[in-house]
């Protein structure tokens, strides 16, 4: 028996996902301010980002093993994690430059995001089983836009303190932190209050370790999973390095505004990719976007010194394609894994992928401090190259 889906369900889930996932890179948007006001070292950018990624890995495993989204209403889990994440994010205002406190808060936010991003997907999947591919594109696009949001807020807050003066003497970066926390809390409340549980909720199967072996032994699963790993090598390092890349050509709030548009372009990549799936299939869409983002990596030495309009177009294309293949890798893995273990395969795949992103972030942030970006950025293309090679079996009929 099919259940009619109320029209407001998808917009609410999308907006809630957008608002709550703005927690993910909130600290990155204000990192120059923290380094100026608190004297944080340059390496703190990579360390604090890695803390969020590691927290997400730990949270994903904990939520999956304890089956929290099955034991409790998913909307309530989403609400609790969004509210706690908002509190942890606001706690940055009290850290007073103590790197250890910031690391603990960022790890906690990453852990709690495991109750936001995957749980939001679970809620959407329960309502949109027949159109899940297109819905996934919009939802992951909302995640990407949420990732970009703190940069947009930082650009709006300005550098002159005029807006801060009208709000109790708060510094612009403090306004950004507060705004992100308020948005995340609002996203949690919206999901809990406006998205009811589906009448026929599917319970997830228990996580089984044998799915780890399947990731390598099954040819088609291996193709999509290792394609995703190559994608993860590039994706989060790109997001972290975007302000550094833009700072070679822009200054002040223009860097924050440019970072918002470059990262936020991934929303268009996800949505357009989802629309193309019906014509060419998920594998082709993933291949095209991964190849394009890899080409953007290799083009860095030329584009860094190109005329400004061409430089900005390159950043937008890179941002659109580096994120746009994310929904397709999730879809491919879900399609190729045996139904009995698909949840386990997706859980382990996400955890390994985010662990790879930690290595990549640490490596490239440190490399960017030691060498010119024209030398560093092409190495991001290693991930897409390996991903395309591993993805090739899915291209053969």
XYZ file of C-alpha atoms in Angstrom:
397
model
C 0.000 0.000 0.000
C 1.460 3.363 -1.030
C 1.203 6.411 1.178
C 0.704 9.894 -0.282
C 3.629 12.148 0.573
C 2.625 15.569 1.950
C 4.076 18.320 -0.237
C 5.934 20.020 2.580
C 8.019 16.961 3.555
C 10.856 17.303 1.034
C 11.312 21.101 1.367
C 11.439 20.795 5.158
C 13.992 17.960 5.062
C 16.125 19.825 2.514
C 16.099 23.093 4.459
C 16.746 21.296 7.756
C 19.681 19.397 6.239
C 21.025 22.662 4.822
C 20.725 24.464 8.164
C 22.068 21.710 10.420
C 25.048 20.752 8.265
C 26.262 24.367 8.312
C 27.957 23.227 11.544
C 30.421 21.127 9.547
C 32.810 23.852 8.380
C 31.798 26.762 10.595
C 35.292 27.044 12.052
C 36.915 27.100 8.601
C 34.966 30.209 7.599
C 36.309 32.162 10.586
C 39.774 30.596 10.786
C 41.616 33.792 9.684
C 39.825 35.656 12.490
C 40.748 32.991 15.051
C 44.358 33.048 13.928
C 44.402 36.839 14.230
C 42.564 37.126 17.553
C 43.802 33.988 19.291
C 47.142 33.388 17.600
C 46.264 29.896 16.407
C 48.991 28.281 14.264
C 48.496 27.825 10.519
C 48.367 24.058 11.038
C 45.194 24.479 13.144
C 43.141 24.685 9.932
C 43.886 21.078 9.033
C 43.854 19.802 12.616
C 40.433 21.239 13.473
C 38.928 20.032 10.190
C 40.345 16.551 10.746
C 38.809 16.511 14.239
C 35.336 16.964 12.709
C 35.981 14.212 10.163
C 37.202 11.781 12.834
C 34.218 12.628 15.008
C 31.918 11.829 12.099
C 33.630 8.460 11.556
C 33.234 7.590 15.244
C 29.649 8.830 15.318
C 28.649 6.930 12.181
C 29.934 3.658 13.635
C 28.332 4.304 17.037
C 24.936 5.258 15.596
C 24.960 2.274 13.247
C 26.068 -0.299 15.837
C 23.601 0.964 18.446
C 20.867 1.369 15.768
C 19.812 4.629 17.426
C 17.702 5.776 14.468
C 15.715 2.535 14.792
C 15.417 2.497 18.577
C 14.153 6.097 18.642
C 12.120 8.185 16.209
C 14.568 9.474 13.547
C 13.114 12.985 13.798
C 13.885 13.045 17.526
C 17.423 11.817 16.925
C 17.898 14.538 14.305
C 16.565 17.170 16.732
C 18.749 16.069 19.653
C 21.912 15.991 17.535
C 21.176 19.330 15.863
C 20.561 21.039 19.224
C 23.639 19.530 20.876
C 25.732 20.351 17.822
C 24.504 23.945 17.952
C 25.533 24.171 21.622
C 28.988 22.745 20.887
C 29.430 25.204 18.052
C 28.416 28.142 20.255
C 30.905 26.837 22.829
C 33.670 28.037 20.513
C 33.004 31.535 21.845
C 34.220 30.418 25.269
C 37.316 28.556 24.094
C 39.477 31.707 24.317
C 42.137 30.335 21.987
C 42.622 26.996 23.758
C 43.283 24.615 20.886
C 42.531 21.527 22.977
C 39.041 22.833 23.789
C 38.409 23.671 20.136
C 39.523 20.201 19.074
C 37.174 18.557 21.578
C 34.260 20.717 20.441
C 34.915 20.042 16.749
C 35.181 16.283 17.371
C 31.876 16.394 19.267
C 30.237 18.286 16.392
C 31.483 15.673 13.919
C 30.115 12.903 16.142
C 26.722 14.611 16.381
C 26.581 15.227 12.625
C 26.332 11.442 12.299
C 22.859 11.903 13.758
C 22.023 14.629 11.245
C 23.313 13.767 7.759
C 22.694 9.973 7.632
C 19.521 10.235 9.727
C 18.162 12.926 7.426
C 18.820 10.532 4.525
C 16.982 7.774 6.368
C 13.951 10.026 6.932
C 13.914 10.999 3.246
C 14.331 7.377 2.114
C 11.315 6.314 4.165
C 9.108 8.837 2.342
C 10.633 8.761 -1.161
C 11.517 5.151 -1.964
C 10.431 5.423 -5.603
C 12.247 8.692 -6.412
C 15.206 8.247 -4.095
C 17.892 8.903 -6.742
C 16.647 12.403 -7.539
C 15.883 13.115 -3.877
C 19.420 12.056 -2.894
C 20.815 14.595 -5.344
C 18.818 17.398 -3.742
C 19.615 16.285 -0.173
C 23.363 15.946 -0.695
C 23.220 19.247 -2.576
C 21.672 20.760 0.543
C 24.558 19.333 2.581
C 27.039 20.979 0.206
C 25.211 24.310 0.382
C 25.149 24.036 4.178
C 28.905 23.468 4.088
C 29.312 26.695 2.128
C 26.906 28.746 4.244
C 29.342 29.877 6.990
C 31.555 31.461 4.314
C 28.536 33.379 2.998
C 27.645 34.521 6.504
C 31.237 35.653 7.073
C 31.068 37.730 3.896
C 27.812 39.351 5.065
C 29.206 40.059 8.535
C 31.878 42.258 6.971
C 35.291 43.277 8.192
C 34.665 46.777 9.521
C 32.668 45.803 12.590
C 29.707 48.042 11.657
C 27.195 45.204 11.933
C 28.910 43.974 15.090
C 28.455 47.373 16.738
C 24.689 47.108 16.415
C 24.683 43.668 18.021
C 26.312 44.209 21.357
C 29.903 44.696 20.283
C 30.338 41.162 18.949
C 33.114 40.607 16.421
C 32.024 39.573 12.899
C 33.332 36.037 13.379
C 31.353 35.697 16.616
C 28.194 36.679 14.739
C 28.894 33.913 12.225
C 29.284 31.312 14.975
C 26.042 32.394 16.655
C 24.121 32.513 13.358
C 25.256 28.986 12.423
C 24.216 27.660 15.838
C 20.778 29.280 15.592
C 20.261 27.896 12.084
C 21.287 24.383 13.127
C 18.886 24.434 16.063
C 16.089 25.712 13.818
C 16.772 22.906 11.348
C 16.453 20.313 14.069
C 13.202 21.782 15.342
C 11.724 21.968 11.842
C 12.359 18.275 11.180
C 11.023 17.164 14.555
C 7.871 19.292 14.373
C 6.998 19.207 10.664
C 8.146 15.804 9.377
C 6.103 12.951 10.894
C 7.404 9.367 10.925
C 6.432 7.366 7.856
C 3.583 4.916 8.621
C 5.653 2.041 7.256
C 9.161 2.739 8.535
C 11.748 0.168 7.458
C 14.099 -1.039 10.154
C 17.740 -1.256 9.190
C 19.561 -4.569 9.348
C 22.255 -4.978 11.980
C 25.773 -4.040 10.963
C 27.790 -7.100 9.973
C 31.611 -7.158 9.666
C 31.442 -9.464 6.625
C 30.457 -6.399 4.596
C 34.103 -5.271 4.878
C 35.228 -8.282 2.888
C 32.477 -7.735 0.336
C 33.808 -4.238 -0.381
C 36.851 -5.875 -1.960
C 35.633 -9.286 -3.123
C 32.546 -8.204 -5.127
C 33.745 -6.657 -8.416
C 30.881 -4.201 -8.860
C 30.800 -3.135 -5.216
C 34.567 -2.666 -5.314
C 34.247 -0.454 -8.400
C 31.752 1.977 -6.849
C 33.337 1.972 -3.382
C 36.882 2.647 -4.566
C 35.579 5.255 -6.979
C 34.073 6.929 -3.911
C 37.389 6.664 -2.054
C 39.125 8.517 -4.890
C 36.404 11.160 -4.729
C 36.903 11.562 -0.967
C 40.657 12.062 -1.411
C 39.871 15.233 -3.346
C 36.566 16.548 -1.960
C 37.258 17.728 1.585
C 40.789 18.897 0.885
C 39.339 21.075 -1.872
C 36.752 22.511 0.544
C 39.454 23.308 3.107
C 41.819 24.846 0.542
C 39.225 26.981 -1.289
C 39.833 30.134 0.828
C 43.611 29.757 0.379
C 43.197 29.400 -3.384
C 40.885 32.407 -3.625
C 43.200 34.492 -1.432
C 45.789 34.369 -4.220
C 43.494 36.620 -6.298
C 40.950 38.168 -3.914
C 41.040 39.921 -0.537
C 38.845 40.655 2.482
C 35.200 39.653 2.394
C 35.556 38.788 -1.310
C 37.423 35.647 -0.253
C 34.524 34.534 1.950
C 31.960 35.377 -0.739
C 33.996 33.516 -3.347
C 34.322 30.492 -1.057
C 30.550 30.412 -0.600
C 29.937 30.378 -4.346
C 32.732 27.934 -5.182
C 31.703 25.376 -2.560
C 27.982 26.079 -2.972
C 28.266 25.344 -6.713
C 28.250 21.710 -5.632
C 24.504 22.069 -5.049
C 23.998 22.628 -8.778
C 26.342 19.726 -9.541
C 24.338 17.363 -7.329
C 20.946 18.434 -8.684
C 21.958 18.449 -12.360
C 23.696 15.105 -11.920
C 20.520 13.685 -10.425
C 18.529 14.871 -13.442
C 21.028 13.342 -15.881
C 20.855 9.922 -14.214
C 17.621 9.018 -16.006
C 19.308 9.463 -19.383
C 22.827 8.118 -18.893
C 22.834 6.304 -15.529
C 24.630 6.949 -12.247
C 27.934 5.422 -13.357
C 28.255 7.736 -16.356
C 27.346 10.805 -14.322
C 29.897 9.882 -11.629
C 32.546 9.222 -14.264
C 31.959 12.553 -16.023
C 32.016 14.622 -12.845
C 35.016 12.813 -11.363
C 36.960 13.256 -14.609
C 36.066 16.952 -14.763
C 37.094 17.672 -11.180
C 40.323 15.724 -11.743
C 41.038 17.854 -14.814
C 40.465 20.968 -12.686
C 43.167 19.724 -10.299
C 45.655 19.305 -13.132
C 44.776 22.699 -14.602
C 45.666 24.516 -11.363
C 49.131 25.794 -12.405
C 47.606 27.518 -15.442
C 44.358 28.688 -13.843
C 46.016 30.240 -10.795
C 47.547 32.882 -13.090
C 44.700 33.046 -15.638
C 42.588 36.208 -16.126
C 40.247 36.711 -13.173
C 36.984 35.762 -14.997
C 38.556 32.489 -16.190
C 39.989 31.840 -12.712
C 36.543 32.290 -11.124
C 34.869 30.096 -13.769
C 37.437 27.379 -13.024
C 36.657 27.552 -9.309
C 32.902 27.289 -9.950
C 33.329 24.322 -12.306
C 35.630 22.595 -9.823
C 33.220 23.214 -6.964
C 30.248 21.912 -8.962
C 31.908 18.682 -10.061
C 33.947 17.842 -6.956
C 30.686 17.463 -5.001
C 28.280 16.589 -7.784
C 29.276 12.936 -7.981
C 28.634 12.267 -4.274
C 24.969 11.192 -4.671
C 25.860 8.894 -7.555
C 28.515 6.991 -5.619
C 26.040 6.418 -2.784
C 23.419 5.274 -5.283
C 25.826 2.940 -7.109
C 26.995 1.298 -3.900
C 23.422 0.839 -2.682
C 22.443 -0.685 -6.055
C 25.404 -3.057 -6.312
C 25.578 -4.351 -2.725
C 23.426 -7.370 -1.783
C 20.193 -6.105 -0.153
C 20.864 -7.985 3.095
C 24.102 -6.079 3.768
C 23.618 -2.785 1.912
C 23.390 -0.798 5.172
C 26.631 -2.337 6.455
C 28.432 -1.697 3.171
C 27.336 1.947 3.103
C 28.330 2.454 6.757
C 31.825 1.000 6.347
C 32.287 2.784 3.020
C 31.433 6.165 4.572
C 33.731 5.553 7.528
C 36.703 4.555 5.361
C 36.026 7.440 2.975
C 36.015 10.022 5.766
C 39.161 8.469 7.255
C 40.821 8.930 3.853
C 39.717 12.571 3.915
C 41.523 13.063 7.240
C 44.795 11.855 5.721
C 44.252 14.006 2.646
C 43.389 17.151 4.626
C 46.426 16.851 6.896
C 48.704 16.164 3.931
C 47.499 18.995 1.700
C 47.130 21.676 4.380
C 50.704 21.052 5.492
C 51.919 20.875 1.896
C 50.236 24.211 1.126
C 52.277 25.788 3.917
C 55.534 24.468 2.473
C 55.079 24.727 -1.308
C 53.230 26.923 -3.819
C 49.628 25.940 -4.575
C 50.570 25.438 -8.223
C 52.716 22.519 -7.083
C 50.314 21.161 -4.449
C 46.900 21.230 -6.149
C 47.640 18.885 -9.075
C 48.325 16.099 -6.537
C 44.642 16.252 -5.566
C 44.057 14.677 -8.979
C 45.531 11.395 -7.729
C 42.193 10.580 -6.101
C 40.042 11.131 -9.205
C 42.561 9.226 -11.350
C 42.440 6.173 -9.072
C 38.665 6.523 -8.750
C 38.173 6.557 -12.525
C 40.386 3.496 -12.932
C 38.473 1.557 -10.271
C 35.117 2.732 -11.637
C 35.828 1.424 -15.145
C 34.144 -2.026 -14.679
C 30.783 -0.263 -14.241
C 31.241 1.386 -17.651
C 31.247 -1.957 -19.453
C 27.931 -3.439 -20.436
